[in-house]
Coordinates of C-alpha atoms in Angstrom, one line a residue:
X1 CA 26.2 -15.0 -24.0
X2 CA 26.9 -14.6 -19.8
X3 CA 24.5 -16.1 -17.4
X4 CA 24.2 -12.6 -16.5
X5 CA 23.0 -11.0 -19.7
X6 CA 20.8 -14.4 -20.3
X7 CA 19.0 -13.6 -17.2
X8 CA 18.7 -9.8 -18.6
X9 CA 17.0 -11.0 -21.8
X10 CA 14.5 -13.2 -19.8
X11 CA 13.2 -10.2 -17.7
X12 CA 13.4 -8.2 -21.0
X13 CA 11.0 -11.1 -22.7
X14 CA 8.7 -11.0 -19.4
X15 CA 8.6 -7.2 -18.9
X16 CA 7.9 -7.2 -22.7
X17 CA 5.1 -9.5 -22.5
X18 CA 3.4 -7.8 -19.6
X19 CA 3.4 -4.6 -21.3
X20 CA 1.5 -6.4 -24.9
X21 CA -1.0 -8.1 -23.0
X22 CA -1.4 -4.8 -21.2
X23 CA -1.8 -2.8 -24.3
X24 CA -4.0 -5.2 -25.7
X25 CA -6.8 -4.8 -22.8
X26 CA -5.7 -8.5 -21.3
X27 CA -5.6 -7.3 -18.0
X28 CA -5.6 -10.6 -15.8
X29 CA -2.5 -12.0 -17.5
X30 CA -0.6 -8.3 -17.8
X31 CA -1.4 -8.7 -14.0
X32 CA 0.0 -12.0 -13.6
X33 CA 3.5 -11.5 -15.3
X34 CA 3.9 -8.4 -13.8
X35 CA 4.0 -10.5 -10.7
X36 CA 6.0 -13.2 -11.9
X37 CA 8.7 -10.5 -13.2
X38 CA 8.5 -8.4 -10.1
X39 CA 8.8 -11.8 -7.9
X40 CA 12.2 -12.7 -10.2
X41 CA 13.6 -9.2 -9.7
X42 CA 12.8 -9.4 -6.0
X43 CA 14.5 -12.9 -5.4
X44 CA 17.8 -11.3 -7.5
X45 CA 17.7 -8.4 -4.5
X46 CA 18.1 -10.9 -2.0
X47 CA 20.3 -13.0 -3.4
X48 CA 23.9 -13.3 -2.1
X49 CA 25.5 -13.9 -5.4
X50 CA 28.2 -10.8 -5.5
X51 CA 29.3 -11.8 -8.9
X52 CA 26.0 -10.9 -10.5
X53 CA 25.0 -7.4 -9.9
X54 CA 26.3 -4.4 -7.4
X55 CA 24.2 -3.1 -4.7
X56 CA 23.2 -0.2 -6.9
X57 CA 21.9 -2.0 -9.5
X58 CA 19.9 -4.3 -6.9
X59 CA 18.6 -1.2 -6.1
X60 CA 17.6 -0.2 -9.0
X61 CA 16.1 -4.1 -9.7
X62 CA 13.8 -3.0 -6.6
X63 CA 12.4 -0.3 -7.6
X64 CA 11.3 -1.6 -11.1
X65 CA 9.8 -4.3 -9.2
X66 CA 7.7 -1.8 -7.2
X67 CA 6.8 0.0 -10.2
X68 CA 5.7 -3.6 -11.6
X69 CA 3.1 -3.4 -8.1
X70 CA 1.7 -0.6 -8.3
X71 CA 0.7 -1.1 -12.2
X72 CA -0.5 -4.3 -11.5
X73 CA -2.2 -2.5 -8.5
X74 CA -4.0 0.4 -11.1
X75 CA -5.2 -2.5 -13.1
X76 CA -6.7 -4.4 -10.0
X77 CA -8.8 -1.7 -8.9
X78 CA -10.5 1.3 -10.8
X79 CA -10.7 3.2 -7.9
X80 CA -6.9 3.1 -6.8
X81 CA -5.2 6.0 -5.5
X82 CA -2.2 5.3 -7.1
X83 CA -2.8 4.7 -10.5
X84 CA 0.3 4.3 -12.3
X85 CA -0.1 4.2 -16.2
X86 CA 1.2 2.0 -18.9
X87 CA 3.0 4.8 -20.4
X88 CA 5.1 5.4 -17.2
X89 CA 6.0 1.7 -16.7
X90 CA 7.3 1.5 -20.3
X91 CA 9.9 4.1 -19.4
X92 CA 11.4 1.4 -17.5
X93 CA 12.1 -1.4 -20.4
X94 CA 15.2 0.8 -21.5
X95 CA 16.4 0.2 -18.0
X96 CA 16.2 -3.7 -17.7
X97 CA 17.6 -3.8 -20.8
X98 CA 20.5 -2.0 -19.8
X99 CA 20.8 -2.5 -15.8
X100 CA 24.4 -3.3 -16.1
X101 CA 25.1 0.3 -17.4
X102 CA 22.5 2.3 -16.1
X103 CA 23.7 4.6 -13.9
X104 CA 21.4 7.8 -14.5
X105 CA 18.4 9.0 -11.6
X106 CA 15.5 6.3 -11.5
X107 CA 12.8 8.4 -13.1
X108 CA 10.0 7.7 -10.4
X109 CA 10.2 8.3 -6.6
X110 CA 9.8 5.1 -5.3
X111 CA 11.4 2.5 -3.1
X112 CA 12.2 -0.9 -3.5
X113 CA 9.1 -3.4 -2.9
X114 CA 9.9 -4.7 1.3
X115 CA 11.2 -8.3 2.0
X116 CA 9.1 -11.5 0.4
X117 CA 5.8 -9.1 -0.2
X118 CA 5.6 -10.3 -4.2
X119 CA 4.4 -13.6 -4.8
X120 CA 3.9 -14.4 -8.2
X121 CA 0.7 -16.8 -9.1
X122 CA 0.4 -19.8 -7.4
X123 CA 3.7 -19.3 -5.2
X124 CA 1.2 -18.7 -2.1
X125 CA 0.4 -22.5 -2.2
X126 CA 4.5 -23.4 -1.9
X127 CA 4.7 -20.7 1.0
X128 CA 1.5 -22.0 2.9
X129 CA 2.9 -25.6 2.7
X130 CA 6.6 -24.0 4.0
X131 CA 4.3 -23.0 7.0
X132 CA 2.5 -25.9 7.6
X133 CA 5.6 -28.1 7.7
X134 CA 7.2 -25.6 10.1
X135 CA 3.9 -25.7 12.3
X136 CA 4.1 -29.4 12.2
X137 CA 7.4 -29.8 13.0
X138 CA 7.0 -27.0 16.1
X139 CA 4.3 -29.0 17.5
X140 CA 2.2 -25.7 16.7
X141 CA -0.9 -25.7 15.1
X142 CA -2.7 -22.9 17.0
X143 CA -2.7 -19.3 16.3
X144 CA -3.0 -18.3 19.3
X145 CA 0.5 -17.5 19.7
X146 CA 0.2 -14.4 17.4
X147 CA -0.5 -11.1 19.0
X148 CA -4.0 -9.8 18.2
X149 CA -4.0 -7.4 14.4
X150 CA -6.1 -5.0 14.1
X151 CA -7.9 -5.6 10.9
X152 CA -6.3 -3.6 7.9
X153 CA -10.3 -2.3 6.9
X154 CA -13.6 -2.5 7.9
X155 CA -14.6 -3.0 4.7
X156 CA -15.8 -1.4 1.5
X157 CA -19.2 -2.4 0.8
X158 CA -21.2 0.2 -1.1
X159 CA -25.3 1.2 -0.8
X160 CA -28.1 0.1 -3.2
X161 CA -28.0 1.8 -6.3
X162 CA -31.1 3.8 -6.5
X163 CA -34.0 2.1 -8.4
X164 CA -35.4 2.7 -11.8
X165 CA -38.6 1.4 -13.4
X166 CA -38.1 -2.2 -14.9
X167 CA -35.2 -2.6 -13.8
X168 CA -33.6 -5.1 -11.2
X169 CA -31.2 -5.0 -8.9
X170 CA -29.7 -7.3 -6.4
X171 CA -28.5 -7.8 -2.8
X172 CA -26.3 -10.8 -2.1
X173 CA -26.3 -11.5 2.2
X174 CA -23.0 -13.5 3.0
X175 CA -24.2 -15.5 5.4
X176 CA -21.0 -18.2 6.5
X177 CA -18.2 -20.6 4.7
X178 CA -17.5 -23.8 5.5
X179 CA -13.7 -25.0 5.8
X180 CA -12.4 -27.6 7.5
X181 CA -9.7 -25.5 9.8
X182 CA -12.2 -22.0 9.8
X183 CA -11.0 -21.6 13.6
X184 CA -7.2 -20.6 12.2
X185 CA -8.6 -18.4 9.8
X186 CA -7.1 -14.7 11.4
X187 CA -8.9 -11.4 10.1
X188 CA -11.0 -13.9 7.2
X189 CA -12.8 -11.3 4.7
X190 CA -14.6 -11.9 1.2
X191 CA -13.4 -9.5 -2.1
X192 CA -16.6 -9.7 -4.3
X193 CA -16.1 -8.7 -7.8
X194 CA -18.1 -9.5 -10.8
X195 CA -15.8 -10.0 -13.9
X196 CA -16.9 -10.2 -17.7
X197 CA -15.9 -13.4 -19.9
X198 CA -12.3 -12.0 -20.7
X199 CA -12.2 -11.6 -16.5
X200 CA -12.0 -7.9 -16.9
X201 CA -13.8 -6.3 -13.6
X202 CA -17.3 -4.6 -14.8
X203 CA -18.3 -3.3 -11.6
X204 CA -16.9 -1.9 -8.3
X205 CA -14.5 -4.4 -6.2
X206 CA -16.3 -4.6 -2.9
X207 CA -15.0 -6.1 0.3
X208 CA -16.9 -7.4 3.6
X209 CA -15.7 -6.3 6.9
X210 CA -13.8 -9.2 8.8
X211 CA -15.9 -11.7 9.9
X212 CA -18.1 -11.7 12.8
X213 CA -17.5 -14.9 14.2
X214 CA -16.5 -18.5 13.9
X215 CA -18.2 -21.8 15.0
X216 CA -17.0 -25.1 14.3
X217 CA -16.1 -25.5 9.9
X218 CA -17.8 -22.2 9.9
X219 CA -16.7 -18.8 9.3
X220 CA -20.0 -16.3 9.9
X221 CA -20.7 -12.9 8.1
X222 CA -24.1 -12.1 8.0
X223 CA -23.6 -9.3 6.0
X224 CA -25.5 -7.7 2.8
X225 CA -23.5 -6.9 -0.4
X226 CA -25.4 -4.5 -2.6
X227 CA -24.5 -5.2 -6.6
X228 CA -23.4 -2.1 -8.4
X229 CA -25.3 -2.4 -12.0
X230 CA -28.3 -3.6 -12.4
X231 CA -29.1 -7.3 -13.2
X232 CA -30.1 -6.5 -17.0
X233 CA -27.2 -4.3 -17.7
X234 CA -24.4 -6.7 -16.9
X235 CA -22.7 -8.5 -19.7
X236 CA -23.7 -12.0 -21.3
X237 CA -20.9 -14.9 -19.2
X238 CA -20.6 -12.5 -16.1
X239 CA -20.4 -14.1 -13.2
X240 CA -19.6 -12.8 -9.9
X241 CA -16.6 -13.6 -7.8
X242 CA -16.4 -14.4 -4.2
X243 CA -12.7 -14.8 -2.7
X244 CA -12.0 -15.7 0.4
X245 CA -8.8 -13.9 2.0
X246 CA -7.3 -14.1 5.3
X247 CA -4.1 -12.5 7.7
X248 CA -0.7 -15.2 7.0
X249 CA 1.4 -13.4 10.2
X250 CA 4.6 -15.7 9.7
X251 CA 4.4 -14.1 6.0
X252 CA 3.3 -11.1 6.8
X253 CA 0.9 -10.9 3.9
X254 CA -2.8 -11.2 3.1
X255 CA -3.7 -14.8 1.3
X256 CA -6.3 -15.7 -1.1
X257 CA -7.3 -19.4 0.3
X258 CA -10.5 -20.1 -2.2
X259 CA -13.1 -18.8 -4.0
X260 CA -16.6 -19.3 -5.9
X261 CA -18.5 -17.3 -7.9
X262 CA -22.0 -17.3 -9.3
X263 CA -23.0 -17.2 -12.6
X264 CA -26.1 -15.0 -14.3
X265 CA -28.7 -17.7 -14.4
X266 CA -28.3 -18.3 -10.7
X267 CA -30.2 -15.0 -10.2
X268 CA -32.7 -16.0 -8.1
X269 CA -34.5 -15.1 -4.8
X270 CA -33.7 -16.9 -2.0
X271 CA -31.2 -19.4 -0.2
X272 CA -27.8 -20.5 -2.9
X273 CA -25.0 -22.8 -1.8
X274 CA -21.9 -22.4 -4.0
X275 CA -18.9 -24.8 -4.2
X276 CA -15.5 -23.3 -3.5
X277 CA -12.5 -23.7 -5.9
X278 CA -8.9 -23.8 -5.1
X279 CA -6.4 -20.7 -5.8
X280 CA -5.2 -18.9 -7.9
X281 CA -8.6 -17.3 -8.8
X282 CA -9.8 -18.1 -12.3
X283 CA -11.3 -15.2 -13.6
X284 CA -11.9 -17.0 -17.2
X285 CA -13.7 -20.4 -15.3
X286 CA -11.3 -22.3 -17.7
X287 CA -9.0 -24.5 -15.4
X288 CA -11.5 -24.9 -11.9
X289 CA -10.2 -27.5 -9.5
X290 CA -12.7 -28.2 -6.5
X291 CA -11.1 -27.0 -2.9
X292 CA -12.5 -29.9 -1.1
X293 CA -14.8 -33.3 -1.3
X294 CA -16.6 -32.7 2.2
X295 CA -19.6 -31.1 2.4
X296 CA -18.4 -27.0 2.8
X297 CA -19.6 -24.5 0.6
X298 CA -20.4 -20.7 0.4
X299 CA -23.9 -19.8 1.9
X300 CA -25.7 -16.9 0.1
X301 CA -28.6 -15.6 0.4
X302 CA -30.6 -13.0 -2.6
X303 CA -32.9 -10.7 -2.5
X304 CA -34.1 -9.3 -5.8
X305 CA -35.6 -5.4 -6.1
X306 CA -37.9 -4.4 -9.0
X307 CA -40.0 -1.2 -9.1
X308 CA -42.3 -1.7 -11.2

C-alpha cells in the first residue's frame, strides 16, 4: 500500500471513530477527533508536496475539514445557529474514502476552513510556546504593539430563572483571576458551563463580557452569572466549569489558557477560591494538572435564592 492511500485509511479510521463516539452520545471525544482529523486534513491543504494530491482534491480535503467544525461546533453549543447533523457529516465518509477519485459536486455549500484556524487538542500549548520563543527572541514581550480589537461579544450571560417554592437557585459573581502575566491577557473572558459526569453540557453555555480591568496578577470582572436550573435539579457529579479565554493576535485565534470548576458540594453562600488547572479542559476531572504553585486562584462569590 502507497503512503498516499495509508494516509487515506488513517483519516478513514479517525473520521470513522468521530462519527461512533458521536452516535454513541460521547460528545467531548466525538469533539476532539473531529479536531484532530480536521487539523490533519488542514495541514495536507497547505502542504507543498505536489506528488500527493491535486489542488482539487485539496479543495475538497478543506471543505470536509470545515464540515468537521461546524459539527463539532453543533455539539459545543445547543443553541448554535448552524447546527449541522450527524446524518449530513456521514455523507462525507464515502468521500475520504475515495478522495483520489472523487470528482462529483461536494454536497454542502461550504468553503474550505481559513489558514491555521483548527487546532486539534493540546496543539494550542506548541503554538503559544512558538510565540513565546518569537517574543523572546524579538526582545518583545509587550502587547502593546497590536492595534486595539474590538471585542468579538459583549457577552452572553442570561437572567435569573424565575423562582419556585422550595426550590434553589444560584448566582455566581466573578469577581478577578490571578495569573502571573494578567497584564498581556488581550480581550480575557470566562465560558461558564456546568457539565454532567460523562462532560456532556446540562445547561446553557454562558459567557462574561471581556473584563473590566487589570491590576497587577489580576484580571477583574465583577460580574454576576445567573445558573440556568435550579440547584436540586442538576445531576449527581455536576460540576460547573469556568474557562478562561483570551485574543492570541499573532494566531489570529481565541485561546483557552486555564480553567476550574466547582463541584455540587461547594454550594454555599458566600466568598469561594478555586484552583485553576492547565489546558485542554477536562470535562471528566480524570487527568487535572495544577496551572501554577503561587498563590493565584479564581475568586467567586455565591449568593443562594430560596422562596420559601
Amino acid at each position: 500500500m502507497s503512503e498516499v492511500n495509508k494516509t487515506i485509511q488513517k483519516w478513514h479510521t479517525s473520521f470513522k471513530k468521530g462519527t461512533d463516539f458521536d452516535s454513541w452520545g460521547q460528545l467531548v471525544e466525538a469533539v476532539d477527533e473531529y479536531h484532530i482529523l480536521a487539523r490533519q486534513l488542514q495541514k495536507e491543504v497547505q502542504s507543498t508536496n505536489a506528488f500527493d494530491f491535486t489542488e482539487e482534491q485539496k479543495k475538497t480535503l478543506g471543505k470536509i475539514a470545515t464540515c468537521l467544525e461546524m459539527r463539532s461546533a453543533s455539539l459545543q453549543c445547543t443553541q448554535s445557529k448552524e447546527d449541522f447533523k450527524l446524518e449530513e457529516l456521514k455523507k462525507l465518509e464515502t468521500i475520504i474514502q475515495n478522495i483520489l477519485t472523487y470528482n462529483k459536486e461536494f454536497p454542502f455549500d461550504v468553503q474550505p476552513v481559513p489558514l491555521r484556524k483548527i487546532l486539534a487538542p493540546g496543539e494550542e500549548e506548541s503554538l503559544e510556546l512558538e510565540e513565546e520563543e518569537e517574543d523572546a527572541a524579538a526582545g518583545a514581550g509587550s502587547t502593546e504593539a497590536f492595534p486595539p480589537r474590538a471585542p468579538a461579544s459583549q457577552g452572553t450571560l442570561l437572567p435569573r430563572l424565575p423562582s419556585e417554592p422550595g426550590l434553589t437557585l444560584l448566582t455566581l459573581k466573578i469577581e478577578k483571576i490571578g495569573l502571573k502575566d494578567a497584564g498581556q491577557c488581550i480581550d480575557p473572558y470566562i465560558t461558564i458551563s456546568i457539565k454532567d459526569l460523562n462532560g456532556v453540557d446540562v445547561n446553557p453555555v454562558q459567557d462574561t463580557p471581556v473584563a473590566s480591568r487589570k491590576e497587577d496578577t489580576y484580571i477583574h470582572f465583577s460580574v454576576e452569572v445567573e445558573i440556568q436550573r435550579h440547584v436540586e435539579k442538576l445531576p449527581k457529579g455536576a460540576a460547573i466549569f469556568f474557562e478562561f479565554k483570551h485574543y492570541k493576535p499573532k494566531k489570529r485565534f481565541t485561546s483557552t489558557k486555564c480553567f476550574a470548576f466547582m463541584e455540587m458540594d461547594e454550594i454555599k453562600p458566600g466568598p469561594i477560591v478555586i484552583e485553576l488547572y492547565k489546558k485542554p479542559t477536562d470535562f471528566k476531572r480524570k487527568k487535572l494538572q495544577l496551572l501554577t504553585k503561587k498563590q493565584l486562584y479564581l475568586h467567586l462569590h455565591q449568593t443562594i435564592h430560596k422562596d420559601s
